[in-house]
PDB file of C-alpha atoms in Angstrom:
ATOM      1  CA  GLY A   1      90.888 105.244 122.928  1.00  0.00           C
ATOM      2  CA  ALA A   2      89.684 102.292 124.963  1.00  0.00           C
ATOM      3  CA  VAL A   3      90.530  98.907 123.505  1.00  0.00           C
ATOM      4  CA  VAL A   4      88.663  95.663 123.936  1.00  0.00           C
ATOM      5  CA  SER A   5      90.078  92.415 122.634  1.00  0.00           C
ATOM      6  CA  GLN A   6      88.506  89.036 122.020  1.00  0.00           C
ATOM      7  CA  HIS A   7      90.120  85.661 121.730  1.00  0.00           C
ATOM      8  CA  PRO A   8      89.909  83.680 119.602  1.00  0.00           C
ATOM      9  CA  SER A   9      88.895  85.711 116.567  1.00  0.00           C
ATOM     10  CA  TRP A  10      87.453  82.593 114.995  1.00  0.00           C
ATOM     11  CA  VAL A  11      86.949  79.018 116.078  1.00  0.00           C
ATOM     12  CA  ILE A  12      85.611  75.837 114.531  1.00  0.00           C
ATOM     13  CA  CYS A  13      84.420  73.113 116.841  1.00  0.00           C
ATOM     14  CA  LYS A  14      82.561  69.854 116.610  1.00  0.00           C
ATOM     15  CA  SER A  15      78.991  69.470 117.705  1.00  0.00           C
ATOM     16  CA  GLY A  16      78.744  68.538 121.390  1.00  0.00           C
ATOM     17  CA  THR A  17      81.965  70.198 122.471  1.00  0.00           C
ATOM     18  CA  SER A  18      82.354  73.392 124.500  1.00  0.00           C
ATOM     19  CA  VAL A  19      84.060  76.588 123.410  1.00  0.00           C
ATOM     20  CA  LYS A  20      85.342  79.440 125.562  1.00  0.00           C
ATOM     21  CA  ILE A  21      85.581  83.002 124.258  1.00  0.00           C
ATOM     22  CA  GLU A  22      87.533  85.629 126.169  1.00  0.00           C
ATOM     23  CA  CYS A  23      86.827  89.345 126.276  1.00  0.00           C
ATOM     24  CA  ARG A  24      89.434  91.681 127.736  1.00  0.00           C
ATOM     25  CA  SER A  25      89.505  95.415 128.323  1.00  0.00           C
ATOM     26  CA  LEU A  26      93.134  96.301 127.662  1.00  0.00           C
ATOM     27  CA  ASP A  27      93.527  99.816 128.972  1.00  0.00           C
ATOM     28  CA  PHE A  28      90.634 100.383 131.336  1.00  0.00           C
ATOM     29  CA  GLN A  29      88.669  98.624 134.014  1.00  0.00           C
ATOM     30  CA  ALA A  30      85.264  97.429 132.870  1.00  0.00           C
ATOM     31  CA  THR A  31      82.626  97.357 135.559  1.00  0.00           C
ATOM     32  CA  THR A  32      80.178  95.916 133.086  1.00  0.00           C
ATOM     33  CA  MET A  33      80.607  93.788 129.998  1.00  0.00           C
ATOM     34  CA  PHE A  34      77.978  92.755 127.509  1.00  0.00           C
ATOM     35  CA  TRP A  35      77.768  89.732 125.244  1.00  0.00           C
ATOM     36  CA  TYR A  36      75.987  89.934 121.916  1.00  0.00           C
ATOM     37  CA  ARG A  37      75.435  87.518 119.087  1.00  0.00           C
ATOM     38  CA  GLN A  38      74.925  88.499 115.508  1.00  0.00           C
ATOM     39  CA  PHE A  39      73.637  86.369 112.652  1.00  0.00           C
ATOM     40  CA  PRO A  40      74.572  87.259 109.067  1.00  0.00           C
ATOM     41  CA  LYS A  41      72.930  90.446 107.810  1.00  0.00           C
ATOM     42  CA  GLN A  42      71.181  90.943 111.122  1.00  0.00           C
ATOM     43  CA  SER A  43      71.511  93.251 114.061  1.00  0.00           C
ATOM     44  CA  LEU A  44      73.243  92.650 117.355  1.00  0.00           C
ATOM     45  CA  MET A  45      71.148  90.800 119.892  1.00  0.00           C
ATOM     46  CA  LEU A  46      72.065  91.272 123.541  1.00  0.00           C
ATOM     47  CA  MET A  47      72.566  87.918 125.239  1.00  0.00           C
ATOM     48  CA  ALA A  48      73.631  88.888 128.714  1.00  0.00           C
ATOM     49  CA  THR A  49      75.030  91.594 130.936  1.00  0.00           C
ATOM     50  CA  SER A  50      78.012  90.708 133.047  1.00  0.00           C
ATOM     51  CA  ASN A  51      79.079  92.615 136.153  1.00  0.00           C
ATOM     52  CA  GLU A  52      82.379  91.897 137.829  1.00  0.00           C
ATOM     53  CA  GLY A  53      82.003  89.620 140.806  1.00  0.00           C
ATOM     54  CA  SER A  54      78.342  88.862 140.344  1.00  0.00           C
ATOM     55  CA  LYS A  55      76.151  86.562 138.295  1.00  0.00           C
ATOM     56  CA  ALA A  56      75.365  87.561 134.758  1.00  0.00           C
ATOM     57  CA  THR A  57      71.914  88.786 133.823  1.00  0.00           C
ATOM     58  CA  TYR A  58      70.581  86.927 130.815  1.00  0.00           C
ATOM     59  CA  GLU A  59      68.103  88.236 128.276  1.00  0.00           C
ATOM     60  CA  GLN A  60      64.830  86.457 127.759  1.00  0.00           C
ATOM     61  CA  GLY A  61      65.255  83.351 125.653  1.00  0.00           C
ATOM     62  CA  VAL A  62      68.970  82.944 126.311  1.00  0.00           C
ATOM     63  CA  GLU A  63      69.799  79.706 128.124  1.00  0.00           C
ATOM     64  CA  LYS A  64      72.084  80.495 131.024  1.00  0.00           C
ATOM     65  CA  ASP A  65      73.173  76.861 131.363  1.00  0.00           C
ATOM     66  CA  LYS A  66      74.212  76.790 127.743  1.00  0.00           C
ATOM     67  CA  PHE A  67      75.961  80.142 127.588  1.00  0.00           C
ATOM     68  CA  LEU A  68      78.077  80.351 130.720  1.00  0.00           C
ATOM     69  CA  ILE A  69      79.428  83.791 131.541  1.00  0.00           C
ATOM     70  CA  ASN A  70      82.137  84.499 134.060  1.00  0.00           C
ATOM     71  CA  HIS A  71      83.349  88.019 134.867  1.00  0.00           C
ATOM     72  CA  ALA A  72      86.202  87.170 137.172  1.00  0.00           C
ATOM     73  CA  SER A  73      88.023  90.495 137.086  1.00  0.00           C
ATOM     74  CA  LEU A  74      87.548  94.075 135.971  1.00  0.00           C
ATOM     75  CA  THR A  75      89.360  93.335 132.735  1.00  0.00           C
ATOM     76  CA  LEU A  76      88.158  89.868 131.772  1.00  0.00           C
ATOM     77  CA  SER A  77      84.852  88.224 130.972  1.00  0.00           C
ATOM     78  CA  THR A  78      84.453  84.812 129.381  1.00  0.00           C
ATOM     79  CA  LEU A  79      81.593  83.242 127.469  1.00  0.00           C
ATOM     80  CA  THR A  80      81.514  79.455 127.275  1.00  0.00           C
ATOM     81  CA  VAL A  81      79.202  77.849 124.767  1.00  0.00           C
ATOM     82  CA  THR A  82      78.507  74.420 126.188  1.00  0.00           C
ATOM     83  CA  SER A  83      77.482  71.392 124.147  1.00  0.00           C
ATOM     84  CA  ALA A  84      77.619  73.454 120.991  1.00  0.00           C
ATOM     85  CA  HIS A  85      75.272  72.721 118.096  1.00  0.00           C
ATOM     86  CA  PRO A  86      75.371  73.966 114.517  1.00  0.00           C
ATOM     87  CA  GLU A  87      72.615  76.487 115.297  1.00  0.00           C
ATOM     88  CA  ASP A  88      75.013  78.124 117.795  1.00  0.00           C
ATOM     89  CA  SER A  89      77.207  79.129 114.867  1.00  0.00           C
ATOM     90  CA  SER A  90      77.270  82.899 114.925  1.00  0.00           C
ATOM     91  CA  PHE A  91      79.379  86.003 115.410  1.00  0.00           C
ATOM     92  CA  TYR A  92      79.800  86.687 119.125  1.00  0.00           C
ATOM     93  CA  ILE A  93      80.739  90.202 120.158  1.00  0.00           C
ATOM     94  CA  CYS A  94      81.536  91.551 123.580  1.00  0.00           C
ATOM     95  CA  SER A  95      81.576  95.128 124.762  1.00  0.00           C
ATOM     96  CA  ALA A  96      82.752  96.840 127.897  1.00  0.00           C
ATOM     97  CA  VAL A  97      81.679  99.907 129.808  1.00  0.00           C
ATOM     98  CA  SER A  98      84.052 101.719 132.121  1.00  0.00           C
ATOM     99  CA  GLY A  99      81.278 102.899 134.363  1.00  0.00           C
ATOM    100  CA  GLY A 100      80.802 106.155 136.170  1.00  0.00           C
ATOM    101  CA  ALA A 101      79.029 108.848 134.199  1.00  0.00           C
ATOM    102  CA  SER A 102      80.004 107.349 130.854  1.00  0.00           C
ATOM    103  CA  TYR A 103      77.487 105.250 128.984  1.00  0.00           C
ATOM    104  CA  GLU A 104      79.816 104.549 126.113  1.00  0.00           C
ATOM    105  CA  GLN A 105      80.494 100.905 125.417  1.00  0.00           C
ATOM    106  CA  TYR A 106      83.614  99.769 123.630  1.00  0.00           C
ATOM    107  CA  PHE A 107      83.259  96.765 121.375  1.00  0.00           C
ATOM    108  CA  GLY A 108      85.595  93.895 120.798  1.00  0.00           C
ATOM    109  CA  PRO A 109      86.388  92.702 117.259  1.00  0.00           C
ATOM    110  CA  GLY A 110      84.088  89.701 117.550  1.00  0.00           C
ATOM    111  CA  THR A 111      84.559  85.930 117.465  1.00  0.00           C
ATOM    112  CA  ARG A 112      83.259  83.843 114.576  1.00  0.00           C
ATOM    113  CA  LEU A 113      82.065  80.473 115.904  1.00  0.00           C
ATOM    114  CA  THR A 114      81.354  77.663 113.478  1.00  0.00           C
ATOM    115  CA  VAL A 115      79.987  74.394 114.837  1.00  0.00           C
ATOM    116  CA  THR A 116      80.280  71.430 112.488  1.00  0.00           C
TER     117      THR A 116
ATOM    118  CA  GLY B   1      60.115  96.621 121.342  1.00  0.00           C
ATOM    119  CA  GLU B   2      63.356  94.780 120.859  1.00  0.00           C
ATOM    120  CA  SER B   3      65.426  94.830 117.759  1.00  0.00           C
ATOM    121  CA  VAL B   4      64.392  92.009 115.484  1.00  0.00           C
ATOM    122  CA  GLY B   5      66.377  90.207 112.847  1.00  0.00           C
ATOM    123  CA  LEU B   6      65.540  91.500 109.383  1.00  0.00           C
ATOM    124  CA  HIS B   7      67.416  91.693 106.120  1.00  0.00           C
ATOM    125  CA  LEU B   8      69.316  94.940 106.005  1.00  0.00           C
ATOM    126  CA  PRO B   9      67.998  97.837 103.935  1.00  0.00           C
ATOM    127  CA  THR B  10      70.601  99.375 101.665  1.00  0.00           C
ATOM    128  CA  LEU B  11      71.343 103.003 100.924  1.00  0.00           C
ATOM    129  CA  SER B  12      73.412 103.684  97.811  1.00  0.00           C
ATOM    130  CA  VAL B  13      75.064 107.088  97.624  1.00  0.00           C
ATOM    131  CA  GLN B  14      77.364 108.669  95.093  1.00  0.00           C
ATOM    132  CA  GLU B  15      80.825 109.476  96.397  1.00  0.00           C
ATOM    133  CA  GLY B  16      80.938 113.066  97.538  1.00  0.00           C
ATOM    134  CA  ASP B  17      77.217 113.315  98.200  1.00  0.00           C
ATOM    135  CA  ASN B  18      75.693 113.533 101.645  1.00  0.00           C
ATOM    136  CA  SER B  19      74.149 110.435 103.228  1.00  0.00           C
ATOM    137  CA  ILE B  20      71.218 110.339 105.592  1.00  0.00           C
ATOM    138  CA  ILE B  21      70.537 107.156 107.519  1.00  0.00           C
ATOM    139  CA  ASN B  22      67.362 106.954 109.543  1.00  0.00           C
ATOM    140  CA  CYS B  23      66.362 104.988 112.586  1.00  0.00           C
ATOM    141  CA  ALA B  24      63.127 104.668 114.518  1.00  0.00           C
ATOM    142  CA  TYR B  25      63.602 103.803 118.150  1.00  0.00           C
ATOM    143  CA  SER B  26      61.114 102.118 120.370  1.00  0.00           C
ATOM    144  CA  ASN B  27      61.380 103.167 123.992  1.00  0.00           C
ATOM    145  CA  SER B  28      60.218 106.544 125.244  1.00  0.00           C
ATOM    146  CA  ALA B  29      62.385 106.065 128.325  1.00  0.00           C
ATOM    147  CA  SER B  30      65.595 105.943 126.282  1.00  0.00           C
ATOM    148  CA  ASP B  31      67.914 108.753 127.339  1.00  0.00           C
ATOM    149  CA  TYR B  32      70.996 107.958 125.331  1.00  0.00           C
ATOM    150  CA  PHE B  33      71.449 107.147 121.664  1.00  0.00           C
ATOM    151  CA  ILE B  34      74.450 106.024 119.704  1.00  0.00           C
ATOM    152  CA  TRP B  35      75.357 105.417 116.089  1.00  0.00           C
ATOM    153  CA  TYR B  36      77.773 102.627 115.266  1.00  0.00           C
ATOM    154  CA  LYS B  37      79.551 101.640 112.083  1.00  0.00           C
ATOM    155  CA  GLN B  38      80.278  97.985 111.454  1.00  0.00           C
ATOM    156  CA  GLU B  39      82.530  96.728 108.699  1.00  0.00           C
ATOM    157  CA  SER B  40      82.291  93.154 107.547  1.00  0.00           C
ATOM    158  CA  GLY B  41      83.685  90.679 110.084  1.00  0.00           C
ATOM    159  CA  LYS B  42      84.443  93.333 112.680  1.00  0.00           C
ATOM    160  CA  GLY B  43      82.893  94.644 115.838  1.00  0.00           C
ATOM    161  CA  PRO B  44      80.873  97.885 115.863  1.00  0.00           C
ATOM    162  CA  GLN B  45      82.779 101.136 115.950  1.00  0.00           C
ATOM    163  CA  PHE B  46      81.429 104.161 117.803  1.00  0.00           C
ATOM    164  CA  ILE B  47      80.611 107.120 115.557  1.00  0.00           C
ATOM    165  CA  ILE B  48      78.648 109.624 117.571  1.00  0.00           C
ATOM    166  CA  ASP B  49      76.219 109.762 120.466  1.00  0.00           C
ATOM    167  CA  ILE B  50      73.545 112.083 121.745  1.00  0.00           C
ATOM    168  CA  ARG B  51      71.655 112.401 124.990  1.00  0.00           C
ATOM    169  CA  SER B  52      67.938 112.946 125.153  1.00  0.00           C
ATOM    170  CA  ASN B  53      68.279 116.543 126.340  1.00  0.00           C
ATOM    171  CA  MET B  54      69.734 117.476 122.958  1.00  0.00           C
ATOM    172  CA  ASP B  55      68.261 117.423 119.456  1.00  0.00           C
ATOM    173  CA  LYS B  56      71.419 117.789 117.413  1.00  0.00           C
ATOM    174  CA  ARG B  57      75.067 116.987 117.794  1.00  0.00           C
ATOM    175  CA  GLN B  58      77.869 117.397 115.294  1.00  0.00           C
ATOM    176  CA  GLY B  59      81.100 115.549 114.871  1.00  0.00           C
ATOM    177  CA  GLN B  60      83.660 115.428 112.145  1.00  0.00           C
ATOM    178  CA  ARG B  61      81.635 114.997 108.921  1.00  0.00           C
ATOM    179  CA  VAL B  62      78.777 113.478 110.896  1.00  0.00           C
ATOM    180  CA  THR B  63      75.678 114.933 112.500  1.00  0.00           C
ATOM    181  CA  VAL B  64      73.095 113.154 114.593  1.00  0.00           C
ATOM    182  CA  LEU B  65      69.562 114.504 114.858  1.00  0.00           C
ATOM    183  CA  LEU B  66      67.118 113.378 117.502  1.00  0.00           C
ATOM    184  CA  ASN B  67      63.371 113.902 117.301  1.00  0.00           C
ATOM    185  CA  LYS B  68      61.853 112.643 120.511  1.00  0.00           C
ATOM    186  CA  THR B  69      58.332 113.527 119.471  1.00  0.00           C
ATOM    187  CA  VAL B  70      58.292 110.890 116.775  1.00  0.00           C
ATOM    188  CA  LYS B  71      61.090 108.741 118.266  1.00  0.00           C
ATOM    189  CA  HIS B  72      63.338 109.203 115.289  1.00  0.00           C
ATOM    190  CA  LEU B  73      67.097 109.367 115.013  1.00  0.00           C
ATOM    191  CA  SER B  74      69.125 110.182 111.939  1.00  0.00           C
ATOM    192  CA  LEU B  75      72.787 110.135 111.003  1.00  0.00           C
ATOM    193  CA  GLN B  76      74.023 112.525 108.358  1.00  0.00           C
ATOM    194  CA  ILE B  77      77.384 111.923 106.735  1.00  0.00           C
ATOM    195  CA  ALA B  78      78.786 114.807 104.735  1.00  0.00           C
ATOM    196  CA  ALA B  79      80.809 114.253 101.568  1.00  0.00           C
ATOM    197  CA  THR B  80      80.487 110.482 101.709  1.00  0.00           C
ATOM    198  CA  GLN B  81      83.688 108.602 100.974  1.00  0.00           C
ATOM    199  CA  PRO B  82      84.346 104.985  99.878  1.00  0.00           C
ATOM    200  CA  GLY B  83      85.630 104.244 103.378  1.00  0.00           C
ATOM    201  CA  ASP B  84      82.193 105.037 104.736  1.00  0.00           C
ATOM    202  CA  SER B  85      80.795 101.886 103.141  1.00  0.00           C
ATOM    203  CA  ALA B  86      79.618  99.701 106.024  1.00  0.00           C
ATOM    204  CA  VAL B  87      76.538  98.759 107.999  1.00  0.00           C
ATOM    205  CA  TYR B  88      75.296 101.463 110.341  1.00  0.00           C
ATOM    206  CA  PHE B  89      73.345 100.690 113.500  1.00  0.00           C
ATOM    207  CA  CYS B  90      71.570 103.008 115.843  1.00  0.00           C
ATOM    208  CA  ALA B  91      71.263 101.984 119.472  1.00  0.00           C
ATOM    209  CA  GLU B  92      69.110 103.321 122.268  1.00  0.00           C
ATOM    210  CA  LYS B  93      69.573 102.938 125.978  1.00  0.00           C
ATOM    211  CA  PRO B  94      66.621 102.993 128.324  1.00  0.00           C
ATOM    212  CA  TYR B  95      67.923 100.491 130.914  1.00  0.00           C
ATOM    213  CA  LYS B  96      70.001  98.452 128.462  1.00  0.00           C
ATOM    214  CA  TYR B  97      71.373  98.849 124.959  1.00  0.00           C
ATOM    215  CA  ILE B  98      68.929  98.026 122.177  1.00  0.00           C
ATOM    216  CA  PHE B  99      70.188  97.947 118.614  1.00  0.00           C
ATOM    217  CA  GLY B 100      68.212  98.879 115.540  1.00  0.00           C
ATOM    218  CA  THR B 101      68.078  96.673 112.484  1.00  0.00           C
ATOM    219  CA  GLY B 102      70.883  98.422 110.641  1.00  0.00           C
ATOM    220  CA  THR B 103      71.339 100.019 107.232  1.00  0.00           C
ATOM    221  CA  ARG B 104      73.986  99.079 104.700  1.00  0.00           C
ATOM    222  CA  LEU B 105      75.610 102.107 103.116  1.00  0.00           C
ATOM    223  CA  LYS B 106      77.123 101.581  99.674  1.00  0.00           C
ATOM    224  CA  VAL B 107      79.240 104.356  98.275  1.00  0.00           C
ATOM    225  CA  LEU B 108      79.293 104.453  94.489  1.00  0.00           C
ATOM    226  CA  ALA B 109      82.409 105.714  92.740  1.00  0.00           C
TER     227      ALA B 109
END
């Protein structure tokens, strides 16, 4: 089946620094990738939709200048959390869709971000 | 409406029994529905999907039922096993993916 990887799987950073999370589709080309965040015992909240070669579409309430998304190729999207604060600590999950007639999205394993 | 953050409801089921997890979705325009399983510290794993032109779909040990009249989705797991313990999310897709609040399934030995 389709595999999506994320790197790093966990990261601890100091308040005020920036952190980059990578999402890669390993065995297919992803026309669209999604970024979600998930707080403990809560559901996944869509942050943004990323299409290769174009600007990401952010959900209401998500600061695009704080959460920078780059979808530079059909197999890689990155999320950069800029000037991180403790309230940005969360589980960040990406997913990828191969496009065409398939709606199915394949999820990465997630990245645990802790801001101290 | 959008999925909101709530504490997860829990369903406890005896090993070997059948489990039924329910989900109410919000958007009448949704044409695609998916059930995901999420184990602690991992990303969601696809279980089964169904399109809006169907009301039932079966997989291996799992069945999804869709009732568009009342905007209700259910996941039935037959002969529940300890490995089924996880959080289960439904998701709907009108123009984007919207996740439900999730249900924690605990399988009792």
